[in-house]
PDB file of C-alpha atoms in Angstrom:
ATOM      1  CA  UNK A  23     139.693 174.647  55.437  1.00  0.00           C
ATOM      2  CA  UNK A  24     140.139 173.385  58.734  1.00  0.00           C
ATOM      3  CA  UNK A  25     139.113 170.125  59.662  1.00  0.00           C
ATOM      4  CA  UNK A  26     136.157 171.454  61.770  1.00  0.00           C
ATOM      5  CA  UNK A  27     135.003 173.476  58.922  1.00  0.00           C
ATOM      6  CA  UNK A  28     135.205 170.205  56.344  1.00  0.00           C
ATOM      7  CA  UNK A  29     133.388 168.242  58.797  1.00  0.00           C
ATOM      8  CA  UNK A  30     130.411 170.637  58.559  1.00  0.00           C
ATOM      9  CA  UNK A  31     130.220 170.274  55.106  1.00  0.00           C
ATOM     10  CA  UNK A  32     130.671 166.375  55.625  1.00  0.00           C
ATOM     11  CA  UNK A  33     127.959 166.486  57.943  1.00  0.00           C
ATOM     12  CA  UNK A  34     125.531 168.808  55.900  1.00  0.00           C
ATOM     13  CA  UNK A  35     125.932 166.489  52.904  1.00  0.00           C
ATOM     14  CA  UNK A  36     125.356 163.286  54.841  1.00  0.00           C
ATOM     15  CA  UNK A  37     122.309 164.983  56.404  1.00  0.00           C
ATOM     16  CA  UNK A  38     121.369 165.895  52.623  1.00  0.00           C
ATOM     17  CA  UNK A  39     121.647 162.223  51.772  1.00  0.00           C
ATOM     18  CA  UNK A  40     119.633 161.371  55.092  1.00  0.00           C
ATOM     19  CA  UNK A  41     116.656 163.707  53.792  1.00  0.00           C
ATOM     20  CA  UNK A  42     116.278 162.581  50.818  1.00  0.00           C
ATOM     21  CA  UNK A  43     115.464 159.106  51.593  1.00  0.00           C
ATOM     22  CA  UNK A  44     113.123 160.765  54.260  1.00  0.00           C
ATOM     23  CA  UNK A  45     111.111 162.837  51.664  1.00  0.00           C
ATOM     24  CA  UNK A  46     111.324 160.067  49.279  1.00  0.00           C
ATOM     25  CA  UNK A  47     109.241 157.804  51.886  1.00  0.00           C
ATOM     26  CA  UNK A  48     107.265 160.461  52.450  1.00  0.00           C
ATOM     27  CA  UNK A  49     105.878 160.151  48.932  1.00  0.00           C
ATOM     28  CA  UNK A  50     105.406 156.431  49.451  1.00  0.00           C
ATOM     29  CA  UNK A  51     103.723 157.197  52.679  1.00  0.00           C
ATOM     30  CA  UNK A  52     102.761 160.028  53.826  1.00  0.00           C
ATOM     31  CA  UNK A  53     103.826 160.936  57.722  1.00  0.00           C
ATOM     32  CA  UNK A  54     102.726 157.273  58.689  1.00  0.00           C
ATOM     33  CA  UNK A  55     105.278 157.235  61.516  1.00  0.00           C
ATOM     34  CA  UNK A  56     102.976 159.861  63.333  1.00  0.00           C
ATOM     35  CA  UNK A  57     101.320 157.073  64.786  1.00  0.00           C
ATOM     36  CA  UNK A  58     104.647 155.439  66.494  1.00  0.00           C
ATOM     37  CA  UNK A  59     104.874 156.227  70.308  1.00  0.00           C
ATOM     38  CA  UNK A  60     108.502 156.864  71.182  1.00  0.00           C
ATOM     39  CA  UNK A  61     108.853 153.339  72.792  1.00  0.00           C
ATOM     40  CA  UNK A  62     108.447 152.062  69.005  1.00  0.00           C
ATOM     41  CA  UNK A  63     111.019 154.790  67.377  1.00  0.00           C
ATOM     42  CA  UNK A  64     113.684 153.091  69.927  1.00  0.00           C
ATOM     43  CA  UNK A  65     112.965 149.683  68.869  1.00  0.00           C
ATOM     44  CA  UNK A  66     113.074 150.637  65.661  1.00  0.00           C
ATOM     45  CA  UNK A  67     116.069 152.458  66.363  1.00  0.00           C
ATOM     46  CA  UNK A  68     117.356 149.197  68.100  1.00  0.00           C
ATOM     47  CA  UNK A  69     116.691 146.868  64.932  1.00  0.00           C
ATOM     48  CA  UNK A  70     118.783 149.267  62.671  1.00  0.00           C
ATOM     49  CA  UNK A  71     121.349 149.119  64.926  1.00  0.00           C
ATOM     50  CA  UNK A  72     121.409 145.562  65.672  1.00  0.00           C
ATOM     51  CA  UNK A  73     121.331 144.551  62.105  1.00  0.00           C
ATOM     52  CA  UNK A  74     124.694 146.770  61.346  1.00  0.00           C
ATOM     53  CA  UNK A  75     126.483 145.257  64.348  1.00  0.00           C
ATOM     54  CA  UNK A  76     125.752 141.882  62.607  1.00  0.00           C
ATOM     55  CA  UNK A  77     126.853 142.713  59.316  1.00  0.00           C
ATOM     56  CA  UNK A  78     129.712 144.145  61.301  1.00  0.00           C
ATOM     57  CA  UNK A  79     130.448 140.564  62.805  1.00  0.00           C
ATOM     58  CA  UNK A  80     129.179 138.447  60.207  1.00  0.00           C
ATOM     59  CA  UNK A  81     130.426 140.229  56.880  1.00  0.00           C
ATOM     60  CA  UNK A  82     127.626 139.027  54.769  1.00  0.00           C
ATOM     61  CA  UNK A  83     123.952 140.367  54.191  1.00  0.00           C
ATOM     62  CA  UNK A  84     121.337 137.938  53.492  1.00  0.00           C
ATOM     63  CA  UNK A  85     119.102 140.584  51.810  1.00  0.00           C
ATOM     64  CA  UNK A  86     121.624 142.035  49.669  1.00  0.00           C
ATOM     65  CA  UNK A  87     121.439 145.714  51.702  1.00  0.00           C
ATOM     66  CA  UNK A  88     124.184 147.069  53.361  1.00  0.00           C
ATOM     67  CA  UNK A  89     124.952 149.123  56.263  1.00  0.00           C
ATOM     68  CA  UNK A  90     125.165 152.994  54.953  1.00  0.00           C
ATOM     69  CA  UNK A  91     121.342 152.458  53.745  1.00  0.00           C
ATOM     70  CA  UNK A  92     120.768 151.403  58.135  1.00  0.00           C
ATOM     71  CA  UNK A  93     122.766 154.402  59.378  1.00  0.00           C
ATOM     72  CA  UNK A  94     120.422 156.517  57.259  1.00  0.00           C
ATOM     73  CA  UNK A  95     117.601 154.944  58.810  1.00  0.00           C
ATOM     74  CA  UNK A  96     118.880 155.592  62.185  1.00  0.00           C
ATOM     75  CA  UNK A  97     119.434 159.348  61.406  1.00  0.00           C
ATOM     76  CA  UNK A  98     115.827 159.946  60.148  1.00  0.00           C
ATOM     77  CA  UNK A  99     114.509 157.734  62.925  1.00  0.00           C
ATOM     78  CA  UNK A 100     116.109 159.642  65.103  1.00  0.00           C
ATOM     79  CA  UNK A 101     114.850 163.013  63.890  1.00  0.00           C
ATOM     80  CA  UNK A 102     111.506 161.206  64.013  1.00  0.00           C
ATOM     81  CA  UNK A 103     111.774 160.500  67.538  1.00  0.00           C
ATOM     82  CA  UNK A 104     112.590 163.951  68.621  1.00  0.00           C
ATOM     83  CA  UNK A 105     109.543 165.255  66.468  1.00  0.00           C
ATOM     84  CA  UNK A 106     107.357 162.561  68.574  1.00  0.00           C
ATOM     85  CA  UNK A 107     108.701 163.531  71.857  1.00  0.00           C
ATOM     86  CA  UNK A 108     107.570 167.300  71.121  1.00  0.00           C
ATOM     87  CA  UNK A 109     104.622 166.721  69.287  1.00  0.00           C
ATOM     88  CA  UNK A 110     103.108 163.439  70.894  1.00  0.00           C
ATOM     89  CA  UNK A 111     101.961 160.565  69.241  1.00  0.00           C
ATOM     90  CA  UNK A 112      98.957 160.630  67.130  1.00  0.00           C
ATOM     91  CA  UNK A 113      96.072 158.020  66.059  1.00  0.00           C
ATOM     92  CA  UNK A 114      96.351 158.907  62.562  1.00  0.00           C
ATOM     93  CA  UNK A 115      98.602 160.973  59.784  1.00  0.00           C
ATOM     94  CA  UNK A 116      97.646 164.192  61.266  1.00  0.00           C
ATOM     95  CA  UNK A 117     100.588 166.601  59.578  1.00  0.00           C
ATOM     96  CA  UNK A 118     100.990 167.334  55.836  1.00  0.00           C
ATOM     97  CA  UNK A 119     104.271 166.031  54.043  1.00  0.00           C
ATOM     98  CA  UNK A 120     105.394 169.677  53.755  1.00  0.00           C
ATOM     99  CA  UNK A 121     105.094 170.133  57.837  1.00  0.00           C
ATOM    100  CA  UNK A 122     107.072 167.122  58.341  1.00  0.00           C
ATOM    101  CA  UNK A 123     109.966 168.241  56.482  1.00  0.00           C
ATOM    102  CA  UNK A 124     109.892 171.426  58.280  1.00  0.00           C
ATOM    103  CA  UNK A 125     109.938 169.652  61.389  1.00  0.00           C
ATOM    104  CA  UNK A 126     112.617 167.226  59.857  1.00  0.00           C
ATOM    105  CA  UNK A 127     114.867 170.035  59.101  1.00  0.00           C
ATOM    106  CA  UNK A 128     114.587 172.059  62.316  1.00  0.00           C
ATOM    107  CA  UNK A 129     115.704 168.807  64.135  1.00  0.00           C
ATOM    108  CA  UNK A 130     118.394 168.297  62.081  1.00  0.00           C
ATOM    109  CA  UNK A 131     119.530 172.035  62.293  1.00  0.00           C
ATOM    110  CA  UNK A 132     119.433 171.447  65.804  1.00  0.00           C
ATOM    111  CA  UNK A 133     121.578 167.894  65.408  1.00  0.00           C
ATOM    112  CA  UNK A 134     124.376 169.501  63.286  1.00  0.00           C
ATOM    113  CA  UNK A 135     124.675 172.673  65.846  1.00  0.00           C
ATOM    114  CA  UNK A 136     124.904 169.983  68.849  1.00  0.00           C
ATOM    115  CA  UNK A 137     127.751 168.449  67.080  1.00  0.00           C
ATOM    116  CA  UNK A 138     129.699 171.795  65.917  1.00  0.00           C
ATOM    117  CA  UNK A 139     129.682 172.324  69.578  1.00  0.00           C
ATOM    118  CA  UNK A 140     130.973 168.633  71.078  1.00  0.00           C
ATOM    119  CA  UNK A 141     132.951 168.685  67.926  1.00  0.00           C
ATOM    120  CA  UNK A 142     135.183 171.777  68.985  1.00  0.00           C
ATOM    121  CA  UNK A 143     135.303 170.416  72.534  1.00  0.00           C
ATOM    122  CA  UNK A 144     136.128 166.905  71.691  1.00  0.00           C
ATOM    123  CA  UNK A 145     138.654 168.335  68.592  1.00  0.00           C
ATOM    124  CA  UNK A 146     137.385 166.035  66.078  1.00  0.00           C
ATOM    125  CA  UNK A 147     137.873 162.799  68.391  1.00  0.00           C
ATOM    126  CA  UNK A 148     135.151 161.183  66.270  1.00  0.00           C
ATOM    127  CA  UNK A 149     137.833 160.952  63.214  1.00  0.00           C
ATOM    128  CA  UNK A 150     139.892 158.407  65.185  1.00  0.00           C
ATOM    129  CA  UNK A 151     136.863 155.973  66.040  1.00  0.00           C
ATOM    130  CA  UNK A 152     136.481 152.872  64.217  1.00  0.00           C
ATOM    131  CA  UNK A 153     132.846 152.789  62.466  1.00  0.00           C
ATOM    132  CA  UNK A 154     131.839 149.943  64.486  1.00  0.00           C
ATOM    133  CA  UNK A 155     132.280 152.090  67.662  1.00  0.00           C
ATOM    134  CA  UNK A 156     129.566 154.094  66.627  1.00  0.00           C
ATOM    135  CA  UNK A 157     127.360 151.358  66.660  1.00  0.00           C
ATOM    136  CA  UNK A 158     128.161 149.787  70.239  1.00  0.00           C
ATOM    137  CA  UNK A 159     127.581 153.586  71.454  1.00  0.00           C
ATOM    138  CA  UNK A 160     124.401 153.677  69.471  1.00  0.00           C
ATOM    139  CA  UNK A 161     122.886 150.715  71.016  1.00  0.00           C
ATOM    140  CA  UNK A 162     124.414 151.792  74.243  1.00  0.00           C
ATOM    141  CA  UNK A 163     122.243 155.218  73.745  1.00  0.00           C
ATOM    142  CA  UNK A 164     119.315 152.433  72.912  1.00  0.00           C
ATOM    143  CA  UNK A 165     119.741 150.801  76.302  1.00  0.00           C
ATOM    144  CA  UNK A 166     119.598 154.285  78.120  1.00  0.00           C
ATOM    145  CA  UNK A 167     116.666 155.423  76.357  1.00  0.00           C
ATOM    146  CA  UNK A 168     114.835 152.403  77.105  1.00  0.00           C
ATOM    147  CA  UNK A 169     115.716 152.310  80.657  1.00  0.00           C
ATOM    148  CA  UNK A 170     114.691 155.996  80.633  1.00  0.00           C
ATOM    149  CA  UNK A 171     111.763 155.224  79.184  1.00  0.00           C
ATOM    150  CA  UNK A 172     110.760 152.531  81.594  1.00  0.00           C
ATOM    151  CA  UNK A 173     111.550 154.840  84.327  1.00  0.00           C
ATOM    152  CA  UNK A 174     108.661 157.339  82.455  1.00  0.00           C
ATOM    153  CA  UNK A 175     111.422 159.562  81.315  1.00  0.00           C
ATOM    154  CA  UNK A 176     112.356 160.557  84.764  1.00  0.00           C
ATOM    155  CA  UNK A 177     116.338 160.579  85.597  1.00  0.00           C
ATOM    156  CA  UNK A 178     118.232 161.367  88.195  1.00  0.00           C
ATOM    157  CA  UNK A 179     121.426 162.959  86.569  1.00  0.00           C
ATOM    158  CA  UNK A 180     121.359 161.839  83.524  1.00  0.00           C
ATOM    159  CA  UNK A 181     119.838 163.446  80.130  1.00  0.00           C
ATOM    160  CA  UNK A 182     116.760 162.703  78.609  1.00  0.00           C
ATOM    161  CA  UNK A 183     115.411 160.585  75.825  1.00  0.00           C
ATOM    162  CA  UNK A 184     115.875 163.822  73.210  1.00  0.00           C
ATOM    163  CA  UNK A 185     119.381 163.972  74.183  1.00  0.00           C
ATOM    164  CA  UNK A 186     119.928 160.141  73.506  1.00  0.00           C
ATOM    165  CA  UNK A 187     118.031 160.845  69.836  1.00  0.00           C
ATOM    166  CA  UNK A 188     120.229 163.374  69.107  1.00  0.00           C
ATOM    167  CA  UNK A 189     123.478 161.484  69.711  1.00  0.00           C
ATOM    168  CA  UNK A 190     122.175 158.657  67.898  1.00  0.00           C
ATOM    169  CA  UNK A 191     121.583 160.246  65.023  1.00  0.00           C
ATOM    170  CA  UNK A 192     124.931 162.101  65.471  1.00  0.00           C
ATOM    171  CA  UNK A 193     126.845 158.927  65.479  1.00  0.00           C
ATOM    172  CA  UNK A 194     124.804 157.958  62.460  1.00  0.00           C
ATOM    173  CA  UNK A 195     125.722 160.776  60.563  1.00  0.00           C
ATOM    174  CA  UNK A 196     129.656 160.047  61.732  1.00  0.00           C
ATOM    175  CA  UNK A 197     129.148 156.652  60.374  1.00  0.00           C
ATOM    176  CA  UNK A 198     127.824 157.734  56.868  1.00  0.00           C
ATOM    177  CA  UNK A 199     130.877 160.386  56.509  1.00  0.00           C
ATOM    178  CA  UNK A 200     133.224 157.596  57.205  1.00  0.00           C
ATOM    179  CA  UNK A 201     131.300 155.153  54.759  1.00  0.00           C
ATOM    180  CA  UNK A 202     130.902 157.169  52.037  1.00  0.00           C
ATOM    181  CA  UNK A 203     134.497 158.545  52.334  1.00  0.00           C
ATOM    182  CA  UNK A 204     136.700 157.811  49.254  1.00  0.00           C
ATOM    183  CA  UNK A 205     139.507 157.418  51.535  1.00  0.00           C
ATOM    184  CA  UNK A 206     138.099 155.148  54.274  1.00  0.00           C
ATOM    185  CA  UNK A 207     139.085 151.511  54.609  1.00  0.00           C
ATOM    186  CA  UNK A 208     136.221 148.989  52.647  1.00  0.00           C
ATOM    187  CA  UNK A 209     136.605 146.701  55.313  1.00  0.00           C
ATOM    188  CA  UNK A 210     134.454 148.966  57.621  1.00  0.00           C
ATOM    189  CA  UNK A 211     132.012 148.684  55.059  1.00  0.00           C
TER     190      UNK A 211
END
């Protein structure tokens, strides 16, 4: 199996982990996130990425939860963000759990297809990166997204909000892969 083939499998496994959490939370709350405006989703992504960075810097967690669940949350909120951009927000839950999962799967498949295209061009460069770099890149993408949101979604030369959400999802998946790899250094968790 080539590195790129291995990456596709690892990526699919990480997305499956995120999907399980998404489905479980749908069982608890339904698609309550439908009321969130994209700016609120961006802020939620900020909270999750900022917490990872804080845990990396401090090395301890006051609430006993680690970095991995936060990367899972970034994947899930990033996918929700793309859904919300496409569907618009609602004042109430306006879709079934089954429809939410179908939309989730569609956006996750797009994220994976994007990763495959970029990974081919970048030749597995993500493997040589540190987990802390994924977090810093996600935080950078969040800042860019906030700027674009402040400009009402208009850009002159840059990609839009959806492209930034997809990049956040993919960097978070790379973080999940690194953290769940049995050979990965434990000091990055």
